[in-house]
Coordinates of C-alpha atoms in Angstrom, one line a residue:
Chain J
M1 CA -17.4 11.2 -31.1
T2 CA -19.6 9.1 -28.8
A3 CA -22.3 11.7 -29.1
T4 CA -22.6 11.1 -32.8
A5 CA -22.9 7.4 -32.2
S6 CA -25.7 7.9 -29.9
T7 CA -27.7 10.3 -32.1
T8 CA -27.7 7.7 -34.9
T9 CA -28.8 4.9 -32.6
V10 CA -31.7 6.8 -31.1
R11 CA -33.0 8.5 -34.1
H12 CA -35.8 6.0 -34.4
T13 CA -36.8 6.3 -30.7
R14 CA -37.5 10.0 -30.8
V15 CA -41.0 10.8 -29.5
P16 CA -43.1 13.0 -31.7
T17 CA -42.8 16.6 -30.7
P18 CA -45.2 19.4 -31.5
K19 CA -44.6 21.7 -34.5
T20 CA -41.9 24.3 -34.3
P21 CA -43.1 27.1 -32.0
P22 CA -43.5 30.6 -33.6
P23 CA -40.5 33.0 -33.3
S24 CA -42.2 34.9 -30.4
N25 CA -41.8 31.7 -28.4
R26 CA -38.1 31.6 -29.0
L27 CA -37.3 33.2 -25.7
R28 CA -39.5 30.7 -24.0
A29 CA -37.7 27.8 -25.7
W30 CA -34.4 29.1 -24.4
A31 CA -35.8 29.5 -20.9
T32 CA -36.9 25.8 -21.1
R33 CA -33.4 24.8 -22.2
A34 CA -31.4 27.0 -19.8
P35 CA -31.5 24.6 -16.8
L36 CA -29.8 22.0 -19.0
L37 CA -26.9 24.1 -20.1
P38 CA -24.7 24.1 -17.1
A39 CA -24.6 20.3 -17.0
L40 CA -24.1 20.0 -20.7
I41 CA -21.3 22.6 -20.9
F42 CA -19.6 21.0 -17.9
M43 CA -19.7 17.5 -19.5
I44 CA -18.4 18.7 -22.8
A45 CA -15.5 20.6 -21.1
V46 CA -14.4 17.8 -18.8
T47 CA -14.9 14.7 -21.0
Q48 CA -15.0 15.6 -24.7
L49 CA -12.1 18.2 -24.7
P50 CA -9.5 16.0 -23.1
F51 CA -10.5 13.2 -25.5
V52 CA -9.9 15.5 -28.5
A53 CA -6.5 16.4 -26.9
T54 CA -5.7 12.6 -26.6
L55 CA -6.6 12.2 -30.3
V56 CA -4.2 15.0 -31.3
I57 CA -1.4 13.7 -29.1
S58 CA -1.8 10.2 -30.5
F59 CA -0.4 11.5 -33.8
F60 CA 2.8 12.8 -32.3
D61 CA 6.0 11.0 -31.4
W62 CA 6.4 12.4 -27.9
N63 CA 8.3 11.1 -25.0
A64 CA 7.9 13.2 -21.9
L65 CA 11.5 12.8 -20.9
Y66 CA 12.6 14.3 -24.3
P67 CA 10.1 17.1 -24.8
D68 CA 12.2 18.8 -27.4
A69 CA 12.2 15.8 -29.7
R70 CA 8.4 16.0 -30.3
S71 CA 7.4 15.4 -33.9
F72 CA 4.4 14.6 -36.0
T73 CA 4.3 10.9 -36.9
G74 CA 0.8 10.4 -38.4
F75 CA -0.5 6.9 -37.7
G76 CA 3.0 5.8 -36.6
N77 CA 1.9 5.3 -33.0
Y78 CA -1.1 3.3 -34.1
S79 CA 1.0 0.9 -36.2
E80 CA 3.4 0.6 -33.3
V81 CA 0.6 -0.2 -30.9
L82 CA -0.8 -2.8 -33.2
T83 CA 2.5 -4.4 -34.0
D84 CA 4.1 -4.4 -30.6
P85 CA 3.7 -7.9 -29.2
D86 CA 3.3 -6.7 -25.6
L87 CA 0.5 -4.3 -26.6
R88 CA -1.2 -6.8 -28.8
K89 CA -1.1 -9.2 -25.9
S90 CA -2.8 -6.7 -23.7
V91 CA -5.6 -6.3 -26.3
L92 CA -6.1 -10.0 -26.1
T93 CA -5.9 -10.0 -22.3
T94 CA -8.5 -7.3 -22.2
I95 CA -10.9 -9.3 -24.4
L96 CA -10.3 -12.5 -22.5
L97 CA -10.7 -10.9 -19.1
T98 CA -13.9 -9.1 -20.0
A99 CA -15.5 -12.0 -21.8
T100 CA -14.7 -14.5 -19.0
V101 CA -15.8 -12.3 -16.1
V102 CA -19.0 -11.1 -17.8
L103 CA -20.1 -14.5 -18.9
T104 CA -19.3 -16.4 -15.7
S105 CA -20.8 -13.7 -13.4
L106 CA -23.9 -13.6 -15.7
V107 CA -24.5 -17.4 -15.5
L108 CA -23.8 -17.4 -11.7
G109 CA -26.0 -14.3 -11.3
L110 CA -28.8 -16.0 -13.1
G111 CA -28.7 -19.1 -10.9
L112 CA -28.6 -16.9 -7.8
A113 CA -31.5 -14.7 -9.0
L114 CA -33.6 -17.8 -9.7
L115 CA -32.9 -19.1 -6.2
L116 CA -33.6 -15.7 -4.6
N117 CA -36.8 -15.2 -6.5
R118 CA -38.4 -18.1 -4.4
R119 CA -39.8 -17.6 -0.9
F120 CA -37.7 -19.1 1.8
K121 CA -36.8 -18.4 5.4
G122 CA -34.2 -15.6 5.7
R123 CA -34.3 -14.5 2.1
G124 CA -33.6 -10.9 3.0
L125 CA -30.5 -11.9 5.0
V126 CA -29.2 -14.1 2.2
R127 CA -29.7 -11.2 -0.3
T128 CA -27.7 -8.9 1.9
L129 CA -24.9 -11.5 2.3
L130 CA -24.8 -11.9 -1.5
I131 CA -24.6 -8.1 -2.2
A132 CA -21.7 -7.5 0.2
P133 CA -18.9 -8.4 -2.2
F134 CA -20.1 -5.8 -4.6
L135 CA -20.0 -3.1 -1.9
L136 CA -16.4 -3.6 -0.9
V137 CA -14.1 -0.8 -2.2
P138 CA -12.6 -2.4 -5.3
V139 CA -9.0 -2.0 -4.1
A140 CA -10.0 -3.5 -0.7
A141 CA -11.6 -6.5 -2.5
A142 CA -8.5 -7.0 -4.6
L143 CA -6.3 -6.8 -1.5
L144 CA -8.5 -9.3 0.2
W145 CA -8.0 -11.8 -2.6
K146 CA -4.3 -11.1 -3.0
H147 CA -3.3 -11.4 0.7
V148 CA -6.1 -13.1 2.6
L149 CA -7.2 -15.7 0.1
Y150 CA -4.4 -16.4 -2.3
N151 CA -1.3 -16.1 -0.2
P152 CA 0.6 -19.4 -0.5
E153 CA 1.8 -19.4 3.1
Y154 CA -1.2 -18.3 5.2
G155 CA -4.0 -17.6 2.8
L156 CA -7.5 -19.0 3.5
L157 CA -7.5 -21.2 0.3
N158 CA -4.4 -23.0 1.2
G159 CA -5.5 -23.1 4.9
L160 CA -8.6 -24.9 3.8
L161 CA -6.5 -27.4 1.8
H162 CA -4.3 -27.9 4.8
W163 CA -7.4 -28.5 7.0
V164 CA -8.8 -31.1 4.6
G165 CA -5.7 -32.8 3.4
G166 CA -3.5 -32.6 6.5
D167 CA 0.2 -31.6 6.5
S168 CA 0.9 -33.3 3.2
A169 CA -1.7 -31.2 1.3
T170 CA -0.6 -29.4 -1.8
Q171 CA -0.1 -25.6 -1.2
P172 CA -0.2 -24.0 -4.7
D173 CA 0.9 -20.4 -5.3
W174 CA -2.3 -19.3 -6.9
I175 CA -1.3 -15.9 -8.3
S176 CA 2.0 -17.2 -9.9
N177 CA 0.5 -20.4 -11.3
T178 CA -2.7 -18.9 -12.8
P179 CA -2.4 -15.1 -12.7
L180 CA -5.2 -14.2 -15.1
L181 CA -7.5 -16.7 -13.5
A182 CA -6.7 -15.3 -10.1
I183 CA -7.8 -11.8 -11.2
E184 CA -10.9 -13.2 -13.0
A185 CA -12.0 -15.1 -9.9
S186 CA -11.9 -12.0 -7.8
L187 CA -13.8 -10.0 -10.4
V188 CA -16.4 -12.7 -10.8
W189 CA -16.9 -12.6 -7.1
Q190 CA -17.5 -8.9 -7.1
W191 CA -19.7 -8.7 -10.2
T192 CA -22.0 -11.8 -9.7
P193 CA -24.0 -9.8 -7.1
F194 CA -24.6 -7.0 -9.6
M195 CA -25.8 -9.4 -12.3
M196 CA -28.0 -11.1 -9.7
L197 CA -29.6 -7.8 -8.7
I198 CA -30.4 -6.8 -12.3
L199 CA -31.8 -10.3 -13.2
L200 CA -33.8 -10.4 -9.9
A201 CA -35.4 -7.1 -11.0
G202 CA -36.2 -8.8 -14.3
L203 CA -37.7 -11.9 -12.7
Q204 CA -39.9 -9.8 -10.4
S205 CA -41.3 -7.9 -13.4
R206 CA -42.6 -11.1 -14.9
D207 CA -46.3 -11.5 -15.5
S208 CA -47.3 -14.0 -12.8
E209 CA -50.7 -14.7 -14.4
L210 CA -49.1 -15.9 -17.6
I211 CA -46.9 -18.3 -15.7
E212 CA -49.9 -19.6 -13.7
A213 CA -51.8 -20.1 -16.9
A214 CA -48.9 -22.1 -18.4
R215 CA -48.7 -24.3 -15.2
M216 CA -52.5 -24.9 -15.4
D217 CA -51.9 -26.2 -19.0
G218 CA -49.4 -28.6 -17.5
A219 CA -46.1 -26.9 -18.4
S220 CA -43.1 -28.3 -16.5
N221 CA -40.6 -26.1 -14.6
W222 CA -38.1 -26.4 -17.4
Q223 CA -40.7 -25.5 -20.1
V224 CA -41.8 -22.4 -18.1
F225 CA -38.1 -21.4 -17.8
R226 CA -37.2 -22.1 -21.4
H227 CA -40.3 -20.6 -23.1
L228 CA -41.4 -17.8 -20.7
T229 CA -38.7 -16.8 -18.2
L230 CA -35.7 -16.8 -20.5
P231 CA -37.3 -14.8 -23.4
H232 CA -38.5 -12.3 -20.8
L233 CA -35.1 -12.1 -19.2
R234 CA -33.3 -11.7 -22.5
R235 CA -33.2 -7.9 -22.4
Y236 CA -32.0 -8.0 -18.7
L237 CA -29.3 -10.5 -19.6
E238 CA -28.2 -8.2 -22.4
L239 CA -28.2 -5.1 -20.2
G240 CA -26.2 -6.9 -17.5
A241 CA -23.7 -8.2 -20.1
L242 CA -23.2 -4.8 -21.7
L243 CA -23.0 -2.7 -18.5
G244 CA -20.7 -5.3 -17.0
S245 CA -18.5 -5.1 -20.2
I246 CA -18.3 -1.3 -20.0
Y247 CA -17.1 -1.5 -16.4
I248 CA -14.8 -4.5 -16.8
V249 CA -13.1 -3.4 -20.1
Q250 CA -12.0 -0.4 -18.0
N251 CA -10.9 -2.4 -15.0
F252 CA -7.7 -1.0 -13.5
D253 CA -8.0 -1.7 -9.7
A254 CA -7.8 -5.5 -9.8
V255 CA -5.0 -5.8 -12.3
F256 CA -3.0 -3.1 -10.6
T257 CA -3.5 -4.5 -7.1
I258 CA -3.2 -8.3 -7.6
T259 CA -0.4 -8.6 -10.2
S260 CA 0.6 -5.0 -11.0
G261 CA 0.1 -6.1 -14.6
G262 CA 2.8 -8.7 -14.4
L263 CA 2.8 -12.4 -15.5
G264 CA 0.9 -11.5 -18.7
T265 CA -2.1 -9.9 -17.0
A266 CA -1.7 -6.3 -18.2
N267 CA -4.9 -5.2 -19.8
L268 CA -5.3 -2.0 -22.0
P269 CA -6.2 0.4 -19.2
Y270 CA -3.1 -0.8 -17.2
T271 CA -0.9 -0.6 -20.3
V272 CA -2.0 2.9 -21.1
Y273 CA -1.4 3.9 -17.5
Q274 CA 2.1 2.3 -17.5
S275 CA 3.2 3.7 -20.9
F276 CA 2.7 7.3 -19.8
Y277 CA 3.1 7.0 -16.1
Q278 CA 6.3 4.9 -16.1
A279 CA 7.6 4.9 -19.7
H280 CA 6.5 8.5 -20.4
E281 CA 5.5 7.6 -23.9
N282 CA 2.8 10.2 -24.4
G283 CA 2.1 9.5 -28.0
L284 CA 2.0 5.7 -27.7
A285 CA -0.2 5.9 -24.6
S286 CA -2.6 8.2 -26.4
A287 CA -2.9 5.9 -29.4
A288 CA -3.6 3.0 -27.1
G289 CA -6.2 5.1 -25.3
V290 CA -7.9 5.9 -28.6
L291 CA -8.0 2.2 -29.4
V292 CA -9.7 1.5 -26.0
V293 CA -12.3 4.2 -27.0
I294 CA -12.9 2.6 -30.4
G295 CA -13.5 -0.8 -28.7
S296 CA -15.8 0.8 -26.1
I297 CA -17.8 2.6 -28.9
I298 CA -18.4 -0.8 -30.5
I299 CA -19.7 -2.1 -27.2
A300 CA -21.5 1.1 -26.4
T301 CA -23.4 1.1 -29.7
F302 CA -24.9 -2.2 -28.8
A303 CA -25.4 -1.0 -25.2
L304 CA -27.3 2.2 -26.3
R305 CA -29.5 0.1 -28.6
V306 CA -30.5 -2.2 -25.6
V307 CA -31.0 0.7 -23.3
S308 CA -33.0 2.7 -25.8
S309 CA -35.3 -0.3 -26.4
L310 CA -35.9 -0.6 -22.7
F311 CA -36.4 3.2 -22.6
R312 CA -38.9 3.1 -25.5
E313 CA -41.1 0.8 -23.5
E314 CA -40.8 3.1 -20.5
V315 CA -42.0 6.0 -22.6
S316 CA -44.8 4.2 -24.3
R317 CA -46.1 2.9 -21.0
Chain O
M1 CA -47.1 -32.1 -2.8
K2 CA -44.8 -33.4 -0.1
H3 CA -42.2 -34.0 -2.7
A4 CA -42.5 -30.4 -4.0
R5 CA -42.1 -29.0 -0.5
G6 CA -38.9 -31.0 0.1
K7 CA -37.5 -29.6 -3.1
G8 CA -38.4 -26.1 -2.0
I9 CA -36.5 -26.5 1.3
G10 CA -33.6 -27.9 -0.7
L11 CA -33.5 -24.9 -3.0
G12 CA -33.7 -22.6 0.1
L13 CA -30.8 -24.4 1.6
T14 CA -28.8 -24.0 -1.7
A15 CA -29.5 -20.3 -1.6
W16 CA -28.3 -20.1 2.0
L17 CA -25.2 -22.0 1.1
A18 CA -24.4 -19.7 -1.9
G19 CA -25.0 -16.6 0.3
I20 CA -22.6 -18.0 3.0
L21 CA -20.0 -19.0 0.4
F22 CA -20.0 -15.5 -1.2
F23 CA -19.8 -13.8 2.2
L24 CA -17.1 -16.2 3.6
P25 CA -14.1 -14.1 2.3
I26 CA -15.5 -11.0 4.0
A27 CA -16.3 -12.8 7.2
W28 CA -12.8 -14.2 7.2
M29 CA -11.4 -10.7 6.6
V30 CA -13.4 -9.4 9.6
L31 CA -12.1 -12.3 11.8
T32 CA -8.5 -11.8 10.7
S33 CA -8.7 -8.0 11.4
F34 CA -9.4 -8.9 15.0
H35 CA -6.5 -11.3 15.3
S36 CA -2.9 -10.6 16.3
E37 CA -0.5 -10.6 13.4
E38 CA 1.0 -13.9 14.6
D39 CA -2.4 -15.6 14.8
A40 CA -3.5 -14.1 11.5
A41 CA -0.5 -15.7 9.7
T42 CA -0.9 -19.3 10.8
N43 CA -1.6 -22.2 8.5
P44 CA -4.0 -24.0 9.0
P45 CA -6.0 -21.0 10.2
S46 CA -6.9 -20.7 13.8
L47 CA -10.5 -20.0 14.5
A48 CA -10.2 -19.9 18.2
A49 CA -7.3 -17.4 18.5
P50 CA -7.9 -14.6 21.0
L51 CA -9.4 -11.4 19.6
T52 CA -7.6 -8.1 19.8
L53 CA -7.9 -4.6 18.4
D54 CA -4.1 -4.4 17.5
G55 CA -4.8 -4.5 13.7
Y56 CA -7.0 -1.4 14.0
R57 CA -4.6 0.3 16.4
D58 CA -1.8 -0.3 13.9
F59 CA -3.9 1.0 11.1
F60 CA -4.7 4.3 12.8
G61 CA -1.0 5.1 13.1
T62 CA 0.0 4.2 16.6
G63 CA 1.8 1.1 15.3
G64 CA 4.2 3.1 13.1
G65 CA 3.7 4.0 9.4
A66 CA 1.8 6.8 7.9
S67 CA -1.5 7.9 9.4
P68 CA -4.6 7.1 7.3
W69 CA -6.5 10.2 8.6
P70 CA -5.4 12.7 5.9
S71 CA -6.4 10.2 3.1
L72 CA -9.8 9.5 4.8
I73 CA -10.4 13.2 5.1
N74 CA -9.4 13.8 1.5
S75 CA -11.8 11.0 0.4
T76 CA -14.6 12.5 2.5
V77 CA -14.1 16.0 1.1
A78 CA -13.7 14.8 -2.5
S79 CA -16.8 12.5 -2.4
L80 CA -19.1 15.0 -0.5
A81 CA -18.1 18.0 -2.6
S82 CA -18.4 16.2 -5.9
T83 CA -21.8 14.8 -4.9
L84 CA -23.0 18.3 -4.0
L85 CA -21.7 19.7 -7.3
V86 CA -23.5 16.8 -9.1
L87 CA -26.7 17.7 -7.4
V88 CA -26.4 21.4 -8.3
L89 CA -25.8 20.6 -12.0
A90 CA -28.0 17.5 -12.4
L91 CA -31.2 18.7 -10.7
P92 CA -31.9 21.6 -13.1
A93 CA -31.0 19.4 -16.1
A94 CA -33.2 16.5 -14.9
Y95 CA -36.0 19.1 -14.3
A96 CA -35.7 20.4 -17.8
L97 CA -35.7 16.9 -19.2
S98 CA -38.6 15.5 -17.2
L99 CA -41.1 18.1 -16.0
R100 CA -41.0 20.4 -19.0
P101 CA -39.4 18.3 -21.7
V102 CA -37.1 20.3 -24.1
K103 CA -37.2 19.2 -27.7
K104 CA -35.1 16.2 -28.6
W105 CA -34.9 15.4 -24.9
T106 CA -34.1 11.7 -25.5
D107 CA -31.1 12.8 -27.6
V108 CA -29.8 14.9 -24.8
L109 CA -30.3 12.0 -22.3
F110 CA -28.4 9.7 -24.6
F111 CA -25.5 12.2 -25.0
F112 CA -25.1 12.2 -21.2
L113 CA -25.2 8.4 -21.2
S114 CA -22.6 8.2 -24.0
T115 CA -20.1 10.2 -22.1
K116 CA -20.2 7.5 -19.4
M117 CA -19.0 5.0 -22.0
L118 CA -15.9 7.1 -22.8
P119 CA -13.2 5.2 -20.9
V120 CA -11.3 7.0 -18.2
V121 CA -7.9 6.4 -20.0
A122 CA -9.2 8.3 -23.1
G123 CA -8.7 11.6 -21.4
L124 CA -6.2 10.8 -18.6
L125 CA -3.0 12.0 -20.2
P126 CA -4.3 15.5 -21.3
I127 CA -5.8 16.0 -17.9
Y128 CA -2.5 15.0 -16.3
L129 CA -0.6 17.4 -18.5
F130 CA -3.1 20.2 -17.9
A131 CA -2.9 19.6 -14.1
K132 CA 0.9 19.6 -14.3
N133 CA 1.2 22.8 -16.2
T134 CA -1.4 24.7 -14.1
G135 CA 0.0 23.4 -10.8
M136 CA -3.2 21.5 -10.1
L137 CA -1.4 18.2 -9.5
D138 CA -2.0 16.7 -6.0
N139 CA -5.0 19.0 -5.6
I140 CA -8.2 17.5 -4.2
W141 CA -10.4 20.0 -6.1
L142 CA -9.3 18.6 -9.4
L143 CA -10.5 15.2 -8.3
V144 CA -13.8 16.9 -7.3
L145 CA -14.3 18.2 -10.9
L146 CA -13.4 14.8 -12.4
Y147 CA -15.6 12.8 -10.1
T148 CA -18.4 15.2 -10.9
S149 CA -18.0 14.5 -14.6
M150 CA -17.9 10.8 -13.8
N151 CA -21.2 10.8 -11.9
L152 CA -23.2 13.5 -13.6
P153 CA -24.5 11.3 -16.4
I154 CA -25.8 8.7 -14.0
A155 CA -27.3 11.4 -11.8
V156 CA -29.1 13.1 -14.7
W157 CA -30.5 9.8 -15.9
M158 CA -31.7 8.6 -12.4
M159 CA -33.2 11.9 -11.4
Q160 CA -34.9 12.4 -14.7
S161 CA -36.7 9.1 -14.1
F162 CA -37.5 10.1 -10.5
L163 CA -38.8 13.5 -11.4
A164 CA -40.9 12.0 -14.2
E165 CA -42.8 10.1 -11.6
V166 CA -44.3 13.3 -10.3
P167 CA -47.8 13.4 -11.7
K168 CA -48.3 16.3 -14.1
P169 CA -52.0 16.9 -13.2
V170 CA -50.9 17.7 -9.6
I171 CA -48.5 20.3 -10.8
E172 CA -51.0 21.8 -13.2
A173 CA -53.6 22.0 -10.4
A174 CA -51.1 23.8 -8.2
Q175 CA -50.4 26.2 -11.0
I176 CA -54.1 27.0 -11.4
D177 CA -54.2 27.7 -7.7
G178 CA -51.7 30.4 -8.3
A179 CA -48.6 28.6 -6.8
R180 CA -45.3 29.9 -8.1
L181 CA -42.4 27.7 -9.2
P182 CA -40.5 27.7 -5.9
T183 CA -43.6 26.7 -4.0
I184 CA -44.4 24.0 -6.5
L185 CA -40.9 22.6 -6.3
A186 CA -40.9 22.6 -2.5
R187 CA -44.4 21.4 -1.8
V188 CA -45.2 19.1 -4.8
V189 CA -42.1 17.9 -6.5
A190 CA -39.7 17.6 -3.5
P191 CA -41.7 15.2 -1.4
I192 CA -42.2 12.8 -4.3
A193 CA -38.7 13.0 -5.7
L194 CA -36.7 13.2 -2.5
P195 CA -36.1 9.5 -1.8
G196 CA -34.8 9.1 -5.3
I197 CA -32.6 12.1 -5.0
A198 CA -31.2 10.8 -1.8
A199 CA -30.4 7.4 -3.4
T200 CA -28.7 9.1 -6.4
S201 CA -26.5 11.1 -4.0
L202 CA -25.5 7.9 -2.2
I203 CA -24.5 6.3 -5.5
C204 CA -22.4 9.3 -6.5
F205 CA -20.8 9.2 -3.1
I206 CA -19.9 5.5 -3.5
F207 CA -18.4 5.9 -7.0
S208 CA -16.3 8.9 -5.9
W209 CA -15.1 7.1 -2.8
N210 CA -14.1 4.0 -4.8
E211 CA -12.3 5.7 -7.6
L212 CA -8.6 4.7 -8.0
L213 CA -7.1 5.5 -11.4
F214 CA -7.6 9.3 -11.4
A215 CA -6.6 9.6 -7.8
R216 CA -3.5 7.4 -8.3
V217 CA -2.3 9.4 -11.3
L218 CA -3.3 12.9 -10.2
T219 CA -2.6 12.9 -6.4
G220 CA 0.6 12.4 -4.4
V221 CA 1.2 13.2 -0.8
V222 CA -1.2 16.0 0.0
A223 CA -4.4 15.0 -1.8
Q224 CA -4.0 11.2 -1.5
T225 CA -7.4 9.5 -1.2
A226 CA -8.3 6.4 0.8
P227 CA -8.0 3.9 -2.1
V228 CA -4.6 5.3 -3.0
F229 CA -3.6 4.8 0.7
L230 CA -4.8 1.2 0.4
T231 CA -2.5 0.6 -2.5
G232 CA 0.4 1.1 -0.1
F233 CA -0.5 -2.5 1.1
I234 CA -0.1 -4.1 -2.3
T235 CA 3.4 -5.4 -1.7
S236 CA 3.0 -5.9 2.1
Q237 CA 4.9 -9.0 2.8
G238 CA 3.4 -11.3 5.4
L239 CA 3.6 -9.5 8.6
F240 CA 0.7 -7.1 8.4
L241 CA -2.2 -9.3 7.5
A242 CA -4.4 -8.1 10.4
K243 CA -3.6 -4.5 9.6
V244 CA -4.4 -4.9 5.9
C245 CA -7.8 -6.4 6.8
A246 CA -8.5 -3.7 9.3
A247 CA -7.6 -1.0 6.8
S248 CA -9.7 -2.5 4.0
L249 CA -12.7 -2.8 6.3
V250 CA -12.5 0.7 7.7
I251 CA -12.1 2.2 4.3
S252 CA -15.0 0.1 2.9
L253 CA -17.3 1.0 5.8
P254 CA -18.8 4.2 4.3
V255 CA -19.5 2.3 1.0
L256 CA -21.0 -0.7 2.8
A257 CA -23.3 1.5 4.8
A258 CA -24.3 3.6 1.8
G259 CA -24.7 0.5 -0.4
F260 CA -27.0 -1.4 2.0
A261 CA -29.0 1.8 2.5
A262 CA -29.6 2.2 -1.2
Q263 CA -29.7 -1.5 -2.3
D264 CA -32.6 -1.3 -4.8
K265 CA -31.8 2.1 -6.2
L266 CA -28.2 0.9 -6.6
V267 CA -29.2 -1.4 -9.4
Q268 CA -31.4 1.2 -11.0
G269 CA -28.5 3.7 -10.8
L270 CA -25.9 1.3 -12.2
S271 CA -28.2 0.2 -15.0
L272 CA -28.6 4.0 -15.7
G273 CA -32.3 4.1 -14.8
A274 CA -33.2 1.4 -17.3
V275 CA -34.3 -1.2 -14.8
K276 CA -37.1 -0.4 -12.5

């Protein structure tokens, strides 16, 4: 399914290949291809086949606790997924969570990348400090925010409020008051370093002569940023946004750890997990899974276009 | 000029401040892990509390509760084995795609990439049912296969770009000198591509080590991995803050080490070789 999407998007990027070799070379051609086959066959077997199975199961009314009552239901599961208010809410939550985290970490990452692109004392150390959040095991990071920062009784956030405001300081219960924001903050903290790294790579590939020339002509910092840096960074911003989206749409660890999907924070991956792992609704879970795939294909089509444009430059270089 | 310099220092300080702010939660976690449970649970927090290794002692099992060792060993086995399998499958594929391009090679590359965009939940249920019916549930080798499929696309992409950096004329020259394929691979290709291959391996290791959803659904008692072990702390009420911090840090340590070692290649790997 995704393979078809990719072939259509890259058709225009194909590099010219020599004319078809004569039949005597057919053996040679297979010898060239052979090293590719193990990896290809493995990928098809482990990723594409299960998806086809999910697709088939999604058309059945099938609760694992009543295996004998399995019956074909057509698009019944899909209409149920789309009309169930809880499931509809999890679609909305997924979109909100992904958009908020990607946009915020992108903007923060851009600011940090611009700061880090300048020379200053200890730049290497600051870079290392900034990357650290991204290198924590995701469950560990989520536990850190849940217990060490957010805890209303002895968390660092309320501790700081206590320090500053004295004994009468407010001591909010962060996760109960703003559950989705609590998850988003922890994810922004983890993903900002990733965005910064990509954008820093983009900044460092800028043509420094062009910028110097613009400065000679009297361009201000803002003009250089607006008319040179930002257009150059555009593709890196797109790449960061799309890769971030692909990973965050699929986020399970933070939702599972911080709220266990409660308080209206269940996103689609968590809902799929819950509907088959706890509710044993195999058909419904599969239909929801297929919907996640459709959403991802929409994002992925854009993603592949961006990557293929970067790739085209790489090839032509 | 003087004004510009002052501004430069100001921006440097801002960068430092941002770095410290982002690192503060981790620093606080490290400090808490060395406090006693009582000192860890005070509000306002106590910076001067005496340091102790109790949190780590508790985590490693002498303080009651399950031992983390089986899960740490499972994670090590799953991550190393799948990284090895990725290398075995990806190296020949990357070689075919870069050094002697097969026809439509960009299409093949994009097929690999597109599988990375297939969400994990898309195949989770059939894999679970398959594992249940074949008795593969709670089996670490099933995770090895799944982690391999998760990392193989990234590895093919990265290694393809690393192998493509080997200059073709050098290989042709070696061929003219009568060198055979194994010699060329060992003497010409390996020295140039090895750092990249090492970085790719580190990234595959990190992703396998971090994975939670497959491990959570497909393992139980025997094959439990370290992140699944960590989920045991999700509902921990109050008393074990130092232990939670110690556990999180110990389990993150391999990733932190691998990540700092592969900093630059990490971006390249995560952006699937698109950013150099």
